[in-house]
PDB file of C-alpha atoms in Angstrom:
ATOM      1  CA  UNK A 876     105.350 157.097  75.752  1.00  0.00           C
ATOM      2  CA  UNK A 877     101.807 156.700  76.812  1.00  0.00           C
ATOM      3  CA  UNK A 878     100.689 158.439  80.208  1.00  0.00           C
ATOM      4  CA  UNK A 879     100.762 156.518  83.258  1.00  0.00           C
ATOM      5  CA  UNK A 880      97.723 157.062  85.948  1.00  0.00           C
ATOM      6  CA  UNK A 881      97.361 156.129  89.630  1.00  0.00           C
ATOM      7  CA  UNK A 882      95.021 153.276  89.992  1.00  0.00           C
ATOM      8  CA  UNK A 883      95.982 151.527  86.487  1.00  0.00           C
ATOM      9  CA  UNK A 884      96.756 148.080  86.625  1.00  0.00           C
ATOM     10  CA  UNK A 885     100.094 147.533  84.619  1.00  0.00           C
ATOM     11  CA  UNK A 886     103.300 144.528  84.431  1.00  0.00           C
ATOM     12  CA  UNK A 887     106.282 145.094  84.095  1.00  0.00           C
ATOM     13  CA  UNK A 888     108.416 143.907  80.516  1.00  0.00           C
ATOM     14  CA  UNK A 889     111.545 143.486  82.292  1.00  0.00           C
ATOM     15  CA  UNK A 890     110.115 141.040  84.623  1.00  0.00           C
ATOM     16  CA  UNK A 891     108.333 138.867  81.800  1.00  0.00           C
ATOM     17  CA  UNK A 892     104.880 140.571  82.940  1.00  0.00           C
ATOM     18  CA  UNK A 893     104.757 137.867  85.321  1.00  0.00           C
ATOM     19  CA  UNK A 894     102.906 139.866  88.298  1.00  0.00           C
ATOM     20  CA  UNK A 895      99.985 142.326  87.945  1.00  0.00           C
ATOM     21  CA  UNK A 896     100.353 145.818  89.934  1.00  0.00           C
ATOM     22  CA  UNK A 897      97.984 148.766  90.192  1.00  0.00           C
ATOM     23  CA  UNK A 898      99.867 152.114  90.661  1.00  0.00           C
ATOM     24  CA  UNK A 899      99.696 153.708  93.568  1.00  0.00           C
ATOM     25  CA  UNK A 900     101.734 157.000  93.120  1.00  0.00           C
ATOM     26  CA  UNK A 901     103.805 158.469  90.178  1.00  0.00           C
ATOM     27  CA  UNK A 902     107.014 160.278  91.210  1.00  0.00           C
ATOM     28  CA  UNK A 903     109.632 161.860  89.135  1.00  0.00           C
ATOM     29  CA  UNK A 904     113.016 160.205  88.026  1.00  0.00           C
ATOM     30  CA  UNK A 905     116.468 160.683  87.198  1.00  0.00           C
ATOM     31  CA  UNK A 906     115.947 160.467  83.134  1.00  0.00           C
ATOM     32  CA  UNK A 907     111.628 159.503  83.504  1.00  0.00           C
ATOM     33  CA  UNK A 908     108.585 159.415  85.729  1.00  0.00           C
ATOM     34  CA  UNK A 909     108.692 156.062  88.099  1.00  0.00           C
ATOM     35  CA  UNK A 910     105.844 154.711  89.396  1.00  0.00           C
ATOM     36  CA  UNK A 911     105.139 153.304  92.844  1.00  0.00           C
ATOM     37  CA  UNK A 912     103.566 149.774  92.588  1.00  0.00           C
ATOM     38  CA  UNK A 913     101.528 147.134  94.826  1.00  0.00           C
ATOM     39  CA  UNK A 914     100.745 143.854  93.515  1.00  0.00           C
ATOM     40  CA  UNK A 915      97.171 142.927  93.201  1.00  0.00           C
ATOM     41  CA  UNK A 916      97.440 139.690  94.960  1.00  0.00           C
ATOM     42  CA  UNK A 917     101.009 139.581  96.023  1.00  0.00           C
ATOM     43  CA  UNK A 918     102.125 141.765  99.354  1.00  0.00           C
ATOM     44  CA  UNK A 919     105.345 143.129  97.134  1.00  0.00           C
ATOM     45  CA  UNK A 920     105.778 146.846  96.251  1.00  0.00           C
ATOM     46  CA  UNK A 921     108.121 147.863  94.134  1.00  0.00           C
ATOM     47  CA  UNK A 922     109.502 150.709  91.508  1.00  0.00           C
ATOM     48  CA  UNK A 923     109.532 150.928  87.990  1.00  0.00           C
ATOM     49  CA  UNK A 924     110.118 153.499  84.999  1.00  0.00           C
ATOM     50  CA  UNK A 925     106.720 154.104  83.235  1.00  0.00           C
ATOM     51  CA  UNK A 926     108.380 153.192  80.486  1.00  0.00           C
ATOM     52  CA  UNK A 927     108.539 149.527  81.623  1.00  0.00           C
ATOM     53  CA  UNK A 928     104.948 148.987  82.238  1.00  0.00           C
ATOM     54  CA  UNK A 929     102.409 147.755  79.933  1.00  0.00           C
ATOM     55  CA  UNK A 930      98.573 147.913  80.596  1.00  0.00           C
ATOM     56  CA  UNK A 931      97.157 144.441  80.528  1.00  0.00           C
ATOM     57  CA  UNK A 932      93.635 144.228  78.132  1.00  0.00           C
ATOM     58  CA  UNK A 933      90.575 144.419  80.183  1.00  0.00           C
ATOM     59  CA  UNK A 934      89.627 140.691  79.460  1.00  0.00           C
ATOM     60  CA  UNK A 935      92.943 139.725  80.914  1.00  0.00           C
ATOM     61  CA  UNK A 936      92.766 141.418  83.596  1.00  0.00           C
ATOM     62  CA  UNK A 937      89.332 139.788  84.005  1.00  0.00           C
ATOM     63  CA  UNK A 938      90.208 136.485  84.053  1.00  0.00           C
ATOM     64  CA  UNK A 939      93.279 137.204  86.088  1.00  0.00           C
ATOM     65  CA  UNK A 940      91.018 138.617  88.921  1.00  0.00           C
ATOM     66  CA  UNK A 941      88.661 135.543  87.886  1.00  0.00           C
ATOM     67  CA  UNK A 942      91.168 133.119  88.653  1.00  0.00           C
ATOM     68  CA  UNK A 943      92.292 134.819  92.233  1.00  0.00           C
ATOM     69  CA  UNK A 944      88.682 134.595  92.961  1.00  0.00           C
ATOM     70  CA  UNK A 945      88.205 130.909  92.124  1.00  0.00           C
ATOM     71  CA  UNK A 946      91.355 129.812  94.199  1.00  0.00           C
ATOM     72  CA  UNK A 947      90.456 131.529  97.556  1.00  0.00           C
ATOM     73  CA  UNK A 948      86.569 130.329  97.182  1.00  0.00           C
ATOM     74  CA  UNK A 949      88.337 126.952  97.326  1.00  0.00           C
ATOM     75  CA  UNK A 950      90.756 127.643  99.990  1.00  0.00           C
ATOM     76  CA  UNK A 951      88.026 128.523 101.855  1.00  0.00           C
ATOM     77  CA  UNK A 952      85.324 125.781 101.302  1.00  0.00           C
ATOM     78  CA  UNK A 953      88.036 123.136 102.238  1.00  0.00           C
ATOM     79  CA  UNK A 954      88.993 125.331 105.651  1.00  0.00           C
ATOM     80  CA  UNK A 955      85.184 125.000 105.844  1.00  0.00           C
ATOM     81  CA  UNK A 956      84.492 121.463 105.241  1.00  0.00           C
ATOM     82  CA  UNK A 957      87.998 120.609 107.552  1.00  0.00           C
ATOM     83  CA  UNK A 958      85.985 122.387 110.519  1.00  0.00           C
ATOM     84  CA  UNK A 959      82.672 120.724 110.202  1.00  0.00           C
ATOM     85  CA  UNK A 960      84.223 117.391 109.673  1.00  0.00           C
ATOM     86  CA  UNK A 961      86.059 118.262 113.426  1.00  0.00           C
ATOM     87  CA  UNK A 962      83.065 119.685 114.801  1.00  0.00           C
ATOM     88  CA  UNK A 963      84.129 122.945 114.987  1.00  0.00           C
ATOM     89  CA  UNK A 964      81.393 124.567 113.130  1.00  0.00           C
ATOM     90  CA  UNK A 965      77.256 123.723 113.222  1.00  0.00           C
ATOM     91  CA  UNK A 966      75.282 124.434 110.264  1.00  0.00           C
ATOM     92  CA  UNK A 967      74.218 122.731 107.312  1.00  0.00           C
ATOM     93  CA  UNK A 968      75.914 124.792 104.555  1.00  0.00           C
ATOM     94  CA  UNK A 969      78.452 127.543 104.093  1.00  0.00           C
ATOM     95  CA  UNK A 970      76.019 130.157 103.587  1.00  0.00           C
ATOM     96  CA  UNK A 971      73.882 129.579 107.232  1.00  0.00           C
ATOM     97  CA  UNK A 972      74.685 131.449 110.535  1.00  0.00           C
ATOM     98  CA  UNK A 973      77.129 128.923 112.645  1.00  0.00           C
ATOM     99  CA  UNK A 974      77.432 129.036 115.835  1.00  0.00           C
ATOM    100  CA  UNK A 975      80.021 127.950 118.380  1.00  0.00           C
ATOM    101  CA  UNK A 976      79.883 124.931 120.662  1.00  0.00           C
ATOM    102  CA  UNK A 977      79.615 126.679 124.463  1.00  0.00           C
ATOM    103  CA  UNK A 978      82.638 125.018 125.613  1.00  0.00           C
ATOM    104  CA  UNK A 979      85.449 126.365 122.980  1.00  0.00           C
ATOM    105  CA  UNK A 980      86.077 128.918 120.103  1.00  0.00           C
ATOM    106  CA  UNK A 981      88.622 130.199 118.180  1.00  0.00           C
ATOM    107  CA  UNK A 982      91.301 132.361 118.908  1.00  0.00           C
ATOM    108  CA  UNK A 983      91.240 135.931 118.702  1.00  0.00           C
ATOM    109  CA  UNK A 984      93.221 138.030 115.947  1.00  0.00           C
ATOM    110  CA  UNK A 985      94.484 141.607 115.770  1.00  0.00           C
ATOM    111  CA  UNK A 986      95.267 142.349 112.390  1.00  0.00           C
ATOM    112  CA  UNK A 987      97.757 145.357 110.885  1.00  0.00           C
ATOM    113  CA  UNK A 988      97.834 145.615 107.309  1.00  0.00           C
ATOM    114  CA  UNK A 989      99.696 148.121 105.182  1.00  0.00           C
ATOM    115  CA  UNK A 990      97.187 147.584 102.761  1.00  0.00           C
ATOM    116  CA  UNK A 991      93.500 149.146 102.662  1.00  0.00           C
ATOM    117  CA  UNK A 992      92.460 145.955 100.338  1.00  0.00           C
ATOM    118  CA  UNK A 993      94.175 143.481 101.297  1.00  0.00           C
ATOM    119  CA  UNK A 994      93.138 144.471 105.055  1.00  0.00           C
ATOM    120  CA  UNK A 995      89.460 144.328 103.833  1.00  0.00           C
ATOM    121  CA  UNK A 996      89.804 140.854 102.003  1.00  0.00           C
ATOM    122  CA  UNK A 997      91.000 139.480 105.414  1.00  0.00           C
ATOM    123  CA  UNK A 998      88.701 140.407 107.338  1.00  0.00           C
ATOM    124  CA  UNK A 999      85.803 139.392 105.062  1.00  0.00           C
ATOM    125  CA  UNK A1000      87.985 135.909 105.398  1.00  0.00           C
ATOM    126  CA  UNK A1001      88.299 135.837 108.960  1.00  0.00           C
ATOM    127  CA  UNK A1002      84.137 136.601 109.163  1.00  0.00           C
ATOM    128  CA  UNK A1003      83.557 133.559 106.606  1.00  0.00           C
ATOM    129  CA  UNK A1004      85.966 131.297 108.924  1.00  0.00           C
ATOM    130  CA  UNK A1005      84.336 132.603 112.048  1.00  0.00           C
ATOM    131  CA  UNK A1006      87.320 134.065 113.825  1.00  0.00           C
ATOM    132  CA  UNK A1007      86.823 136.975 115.607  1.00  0.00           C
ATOM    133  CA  UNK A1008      89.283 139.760 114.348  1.00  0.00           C
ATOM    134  CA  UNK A1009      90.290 143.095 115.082  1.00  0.00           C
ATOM    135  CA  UNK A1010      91.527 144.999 111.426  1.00  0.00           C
ATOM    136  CA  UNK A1011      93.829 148.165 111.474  1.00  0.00           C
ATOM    137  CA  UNK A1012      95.250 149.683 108.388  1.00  0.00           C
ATOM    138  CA  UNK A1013      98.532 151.596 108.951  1.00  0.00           C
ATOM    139  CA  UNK A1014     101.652 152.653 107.246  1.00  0.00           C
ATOM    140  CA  UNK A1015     104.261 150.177 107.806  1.00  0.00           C
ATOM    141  CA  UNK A1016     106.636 152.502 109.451  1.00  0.00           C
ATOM    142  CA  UNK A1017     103.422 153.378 112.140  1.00  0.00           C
ATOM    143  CA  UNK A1018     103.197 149.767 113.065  1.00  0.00           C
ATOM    144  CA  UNK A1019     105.425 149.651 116.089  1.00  0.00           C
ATOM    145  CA  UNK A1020     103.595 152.110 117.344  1.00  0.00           C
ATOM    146  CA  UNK A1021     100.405 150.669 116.500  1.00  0.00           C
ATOM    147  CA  UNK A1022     101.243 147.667 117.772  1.00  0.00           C
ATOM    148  CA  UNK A1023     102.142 148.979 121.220  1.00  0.00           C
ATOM    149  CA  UNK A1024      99.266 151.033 121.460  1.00  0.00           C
ATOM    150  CA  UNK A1025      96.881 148.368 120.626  1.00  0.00           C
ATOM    151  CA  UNK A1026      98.429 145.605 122.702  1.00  0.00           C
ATOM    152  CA  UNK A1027      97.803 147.607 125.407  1.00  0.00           C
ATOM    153  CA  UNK A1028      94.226 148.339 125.067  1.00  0.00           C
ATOM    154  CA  UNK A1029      93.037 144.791 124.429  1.00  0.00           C
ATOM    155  CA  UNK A1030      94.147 140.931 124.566  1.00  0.00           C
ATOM    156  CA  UNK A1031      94.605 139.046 121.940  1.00  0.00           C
ATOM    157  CA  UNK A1032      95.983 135.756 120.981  1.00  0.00           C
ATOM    158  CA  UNK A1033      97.316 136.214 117.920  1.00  0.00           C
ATOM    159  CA  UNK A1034      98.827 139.356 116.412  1.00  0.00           C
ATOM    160  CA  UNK A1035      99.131 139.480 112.462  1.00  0.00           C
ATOM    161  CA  UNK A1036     101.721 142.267 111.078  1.00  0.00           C
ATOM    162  CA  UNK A1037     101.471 142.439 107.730  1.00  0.00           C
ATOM    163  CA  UNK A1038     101.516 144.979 104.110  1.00  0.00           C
ATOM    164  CA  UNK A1039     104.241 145.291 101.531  1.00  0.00           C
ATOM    165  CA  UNK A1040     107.927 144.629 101.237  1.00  0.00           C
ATOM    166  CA  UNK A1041     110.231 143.834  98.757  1.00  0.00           C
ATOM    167  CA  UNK A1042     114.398 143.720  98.744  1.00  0.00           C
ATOM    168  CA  UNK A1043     115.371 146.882  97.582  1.00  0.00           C
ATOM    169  CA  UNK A1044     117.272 147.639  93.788  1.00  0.00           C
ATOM    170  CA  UNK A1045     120.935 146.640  93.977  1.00  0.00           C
ATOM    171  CA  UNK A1046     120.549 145.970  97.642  1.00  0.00           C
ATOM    172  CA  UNK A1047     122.327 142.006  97.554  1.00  0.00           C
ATOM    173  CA  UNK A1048     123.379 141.951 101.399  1.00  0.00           C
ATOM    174  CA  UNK A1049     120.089 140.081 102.438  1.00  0.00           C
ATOM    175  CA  UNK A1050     121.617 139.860 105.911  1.00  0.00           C
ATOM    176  CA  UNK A1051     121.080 144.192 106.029  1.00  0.00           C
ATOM    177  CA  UNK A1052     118.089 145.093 107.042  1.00  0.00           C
ATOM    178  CA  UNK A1053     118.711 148.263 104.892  1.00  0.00           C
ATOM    179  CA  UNK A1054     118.359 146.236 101.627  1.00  0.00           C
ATOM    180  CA  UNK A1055     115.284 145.807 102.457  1.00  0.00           C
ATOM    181  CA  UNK A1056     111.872 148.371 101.736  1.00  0.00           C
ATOM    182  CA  UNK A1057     109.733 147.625 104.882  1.00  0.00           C
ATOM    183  CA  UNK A1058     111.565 144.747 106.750  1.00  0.00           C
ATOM    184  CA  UNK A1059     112.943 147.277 109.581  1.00  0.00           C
ATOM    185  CA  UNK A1060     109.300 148.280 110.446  1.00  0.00           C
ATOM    186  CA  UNK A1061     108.299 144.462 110.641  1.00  0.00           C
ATOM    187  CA  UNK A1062     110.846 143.866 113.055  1.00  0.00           C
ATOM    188  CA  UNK A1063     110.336 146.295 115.368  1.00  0.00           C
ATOM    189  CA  UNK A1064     106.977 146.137 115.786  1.00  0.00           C
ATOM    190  CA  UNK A1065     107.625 142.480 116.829  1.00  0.00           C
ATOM    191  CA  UNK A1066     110.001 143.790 119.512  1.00  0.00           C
ATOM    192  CA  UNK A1067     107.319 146.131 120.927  1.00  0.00           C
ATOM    193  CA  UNK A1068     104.937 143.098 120.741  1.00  0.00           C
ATOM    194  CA  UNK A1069     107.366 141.288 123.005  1.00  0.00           C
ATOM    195  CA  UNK A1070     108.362 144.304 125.107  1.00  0.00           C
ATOM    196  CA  UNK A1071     104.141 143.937 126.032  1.00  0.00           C
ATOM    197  CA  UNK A1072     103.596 140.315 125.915  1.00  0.00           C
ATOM    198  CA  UNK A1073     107.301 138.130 126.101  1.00  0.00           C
ATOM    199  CA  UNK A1074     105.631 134.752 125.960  1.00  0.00           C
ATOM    200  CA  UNK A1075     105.679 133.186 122.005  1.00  0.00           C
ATOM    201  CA  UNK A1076     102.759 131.166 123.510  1.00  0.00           C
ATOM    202  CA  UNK A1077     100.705 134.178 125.533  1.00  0.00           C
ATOM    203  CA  UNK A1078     100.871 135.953 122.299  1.00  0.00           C
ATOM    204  CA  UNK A1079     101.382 134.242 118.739  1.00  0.00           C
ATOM    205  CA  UNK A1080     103.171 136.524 116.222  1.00  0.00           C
ATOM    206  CA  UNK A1081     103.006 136.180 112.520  1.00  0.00           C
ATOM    207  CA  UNK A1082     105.095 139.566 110.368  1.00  0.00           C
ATOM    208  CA  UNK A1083     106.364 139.917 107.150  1.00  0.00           C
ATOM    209  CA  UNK A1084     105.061 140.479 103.520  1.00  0.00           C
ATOM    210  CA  UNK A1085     106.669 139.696  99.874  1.00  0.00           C
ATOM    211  CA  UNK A1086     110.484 139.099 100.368  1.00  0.00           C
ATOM    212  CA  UNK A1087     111.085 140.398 103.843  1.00  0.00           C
ATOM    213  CA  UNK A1088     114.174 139.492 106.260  1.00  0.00           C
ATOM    214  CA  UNK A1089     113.063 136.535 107.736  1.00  0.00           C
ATOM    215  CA  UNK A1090     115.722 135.744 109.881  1.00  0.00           C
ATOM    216  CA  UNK A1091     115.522 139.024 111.461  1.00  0.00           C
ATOM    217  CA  UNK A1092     111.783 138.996 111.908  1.00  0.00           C
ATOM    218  CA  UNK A1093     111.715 135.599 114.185  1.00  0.00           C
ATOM    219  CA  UNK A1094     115.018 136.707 116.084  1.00  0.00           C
ATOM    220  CA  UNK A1095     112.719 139.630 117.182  1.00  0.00           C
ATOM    221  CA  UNK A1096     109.988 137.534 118.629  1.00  0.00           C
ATOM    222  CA  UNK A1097     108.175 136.367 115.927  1.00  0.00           C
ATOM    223  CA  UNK A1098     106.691 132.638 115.882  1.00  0.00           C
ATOM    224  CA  UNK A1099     106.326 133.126 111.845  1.00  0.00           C
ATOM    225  CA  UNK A1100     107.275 135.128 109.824  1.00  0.00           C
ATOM    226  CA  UNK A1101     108.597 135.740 105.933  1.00  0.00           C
ATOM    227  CA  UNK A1102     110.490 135.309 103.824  1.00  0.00           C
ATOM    228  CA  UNK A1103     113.158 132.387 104.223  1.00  0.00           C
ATOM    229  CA  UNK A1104     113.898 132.199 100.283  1.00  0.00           C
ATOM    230  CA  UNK A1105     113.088 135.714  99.896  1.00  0.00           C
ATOM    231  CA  UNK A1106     109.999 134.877  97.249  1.00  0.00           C
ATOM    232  CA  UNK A1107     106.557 136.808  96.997  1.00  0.00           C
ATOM    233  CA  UNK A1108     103.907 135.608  99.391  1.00  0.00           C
ATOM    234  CA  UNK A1109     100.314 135.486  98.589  1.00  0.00           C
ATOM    235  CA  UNK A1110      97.474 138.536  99.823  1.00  0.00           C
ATOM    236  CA  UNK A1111      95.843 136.158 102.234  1.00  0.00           C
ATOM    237  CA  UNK A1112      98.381 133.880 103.485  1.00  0.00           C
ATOM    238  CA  UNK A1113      98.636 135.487 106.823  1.00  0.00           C
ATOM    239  CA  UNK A1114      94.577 134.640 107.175  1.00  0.00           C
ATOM    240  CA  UNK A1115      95.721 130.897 106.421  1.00  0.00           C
ATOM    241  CA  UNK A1116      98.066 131.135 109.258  1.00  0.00           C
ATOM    242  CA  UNK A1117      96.043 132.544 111.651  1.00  0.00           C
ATOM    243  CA  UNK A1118      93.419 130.132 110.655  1.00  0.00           C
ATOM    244  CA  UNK A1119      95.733 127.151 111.633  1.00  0.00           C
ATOM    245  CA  UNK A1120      96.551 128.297 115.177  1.00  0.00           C
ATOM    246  CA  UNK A1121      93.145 129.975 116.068  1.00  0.00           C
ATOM    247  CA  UNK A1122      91.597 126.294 115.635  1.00  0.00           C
ATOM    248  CA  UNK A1123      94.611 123.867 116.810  1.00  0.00           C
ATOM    249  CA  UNK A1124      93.404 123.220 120.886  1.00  0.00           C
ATOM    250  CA  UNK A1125      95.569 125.425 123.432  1.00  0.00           C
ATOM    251  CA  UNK A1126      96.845 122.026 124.468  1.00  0.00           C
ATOM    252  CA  UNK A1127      98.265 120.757 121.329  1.00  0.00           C
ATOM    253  CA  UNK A1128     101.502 122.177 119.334  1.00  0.00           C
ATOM    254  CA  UNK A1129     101.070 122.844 115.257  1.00  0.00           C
ATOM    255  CA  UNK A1130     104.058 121.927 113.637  1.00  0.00           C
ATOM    256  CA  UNK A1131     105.359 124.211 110.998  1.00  0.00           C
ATOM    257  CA  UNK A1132     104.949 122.158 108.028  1.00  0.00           C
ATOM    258  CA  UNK A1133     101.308 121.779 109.080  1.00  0.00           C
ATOM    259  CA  UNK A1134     101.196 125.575 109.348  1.00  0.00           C
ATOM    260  CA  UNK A1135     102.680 126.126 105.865  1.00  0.00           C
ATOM    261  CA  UNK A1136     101.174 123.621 104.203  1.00  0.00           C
ATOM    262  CA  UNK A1137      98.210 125.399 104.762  1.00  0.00           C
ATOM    263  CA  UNK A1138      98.978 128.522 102.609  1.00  0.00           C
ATOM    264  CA  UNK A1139      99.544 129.292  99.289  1.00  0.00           C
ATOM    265  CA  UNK A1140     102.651 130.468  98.881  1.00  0.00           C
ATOM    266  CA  UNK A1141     104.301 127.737 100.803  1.00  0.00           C
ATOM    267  CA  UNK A1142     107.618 126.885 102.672  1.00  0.00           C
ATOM    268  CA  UNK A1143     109.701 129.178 100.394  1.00  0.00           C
ATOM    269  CA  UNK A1144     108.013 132.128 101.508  1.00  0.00           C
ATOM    270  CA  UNK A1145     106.964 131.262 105.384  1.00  0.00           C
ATOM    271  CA  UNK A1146     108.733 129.933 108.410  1.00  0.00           C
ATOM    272  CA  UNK A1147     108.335 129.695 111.459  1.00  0.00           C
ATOM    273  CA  UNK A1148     108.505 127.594 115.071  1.00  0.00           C
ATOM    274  CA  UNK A1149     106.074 124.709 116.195  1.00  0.00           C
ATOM    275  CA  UNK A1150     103.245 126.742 117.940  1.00  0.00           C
ATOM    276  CA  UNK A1151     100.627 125.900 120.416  1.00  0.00           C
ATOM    277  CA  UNK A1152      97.538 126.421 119.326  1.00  0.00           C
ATOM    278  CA  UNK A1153      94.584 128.936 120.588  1.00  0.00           C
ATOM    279  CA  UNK A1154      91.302 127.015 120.279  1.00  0.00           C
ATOM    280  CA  UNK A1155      89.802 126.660 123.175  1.00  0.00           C
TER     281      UNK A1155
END
């Protein structure tokens, strides 16, 4: 069997090589080495035997990373040209300075990511959508106290809670919140959240990452969260959130659908509550 190293980017056979990983750590198991894996666009982590994974060829890879790059450059521009069209933005083109009508802007973000990438794709998002936003990179079980500690620092009118999850092996009792990898953390940093700040409209709460306890997650305080059907959700989908309420008017509720429509992974992997909006 050929060696396995941290950092490789690998599938898995017994999954169809559907989703592309990089390794992260490489631990030993009952009859072979498993490796610890994070998907390179999807906030899932999971476990395999080395002798599942395959390495991908470079050019693959390549165009795979191509194709992520393509999609969010167009999520983007149409966030972007939606904006402009409202009056939101001033400028001429994407690429110019904008800057904010005196009477309104956006609201404000604190952002938690398990992930060191992911966290620093964000927040290059949130900078091209001109949303001001706090990043923090944490291990999920730190987040609750994170969370607390940072909530009482500084305001802020939306609070993203975010990394990996995943249900784990022969775990089926989805209503457990010990079938699940990271779920438990999710939820109670939403309870400390709403220990600080009770009000779903003071403080708007998005947690969760690929597969997590969804149910759980809103009963804790959450105004979204994932995952209703339990499916992946994309690296940047709680950016596209975010984005929705920090531009709705404080005035005005965002439905749900109009939330979710607005990300890529869709209804199957986001719910929620209608939410009033922070712009203002």
């Amino acid at each position: 069997m050929e060696e396995r190293r941290v950092g490789t980017i690998v599938t898995r056979n017994s999954y169809g090589n559907d989703i592309f990983f990089r390794i992260v750590a490489i631990r030993p198991g009952e009859e072979e080495p498993e490796a610890l894996l994070e998907g390179l666009d999807m906030r899932l982590q999971a476990d395999a035997p080395c002798s599942d994974l395959d390495e991908p060829p470079l050019l693959e890879i390549f165009r795979y990373k191509q194709r992520l790059l393509v999609r969010h450059h167009k999520q983007i521009s149409q966030l972007l040209q939606e904006h402009h069209a409202k009056g939101l933005l001033k400028g001429k083109s994407e690429q110019e300075v904008f800057t904010w009508p005196a009477q309104a802007k956006p609201g404000t973000v604190l952002h938690i990511d398990g992930n060191e990438e992911y966290l620093n794709l964000c927040m290059d998002t949130y900078k091209q959508l001109q949303i001001e936003a706090v990043g923090i990179h944490g291990k999920e079980e730190d987040f609750p106290k994170v969370v607390s500690e940072q909530l009482k620092q500084k305001n802020f009118d939306i609070l993203v809670i975010t990394g990996h999850d995943s249900l784990l092996k022969n775990n089926c009792d989805k209503e457990s919140v010990d079938s699940y990898r990271s779920s438990r953390y999710f939820v109670d940093a939403v309870r400390e959240a709403r220990k600080i700040i009770p009000d779903q409209e003071e403080l708007v709460i998005f947690a969760g990452a690929c597969q997590s306890y969804y149910e759980a997650i809103v009963d804790a305080g959450a105004n979204f969260a994932t995952s209703p059907e339990r499916v992946m959700i994309h690296a940047l989908d709680p950016v596209f959130i975010a984005e929705k309420i920090a531009y709705t008017p404080r005035e005005e509720y965002v439905e749900v659908k109009a939330v979710v429509d607005g990300t890529i992974t869709g209804a199957e992997g986001i719910g929620g509550i209608d939410t009033k909006g922070c712009y203002g």
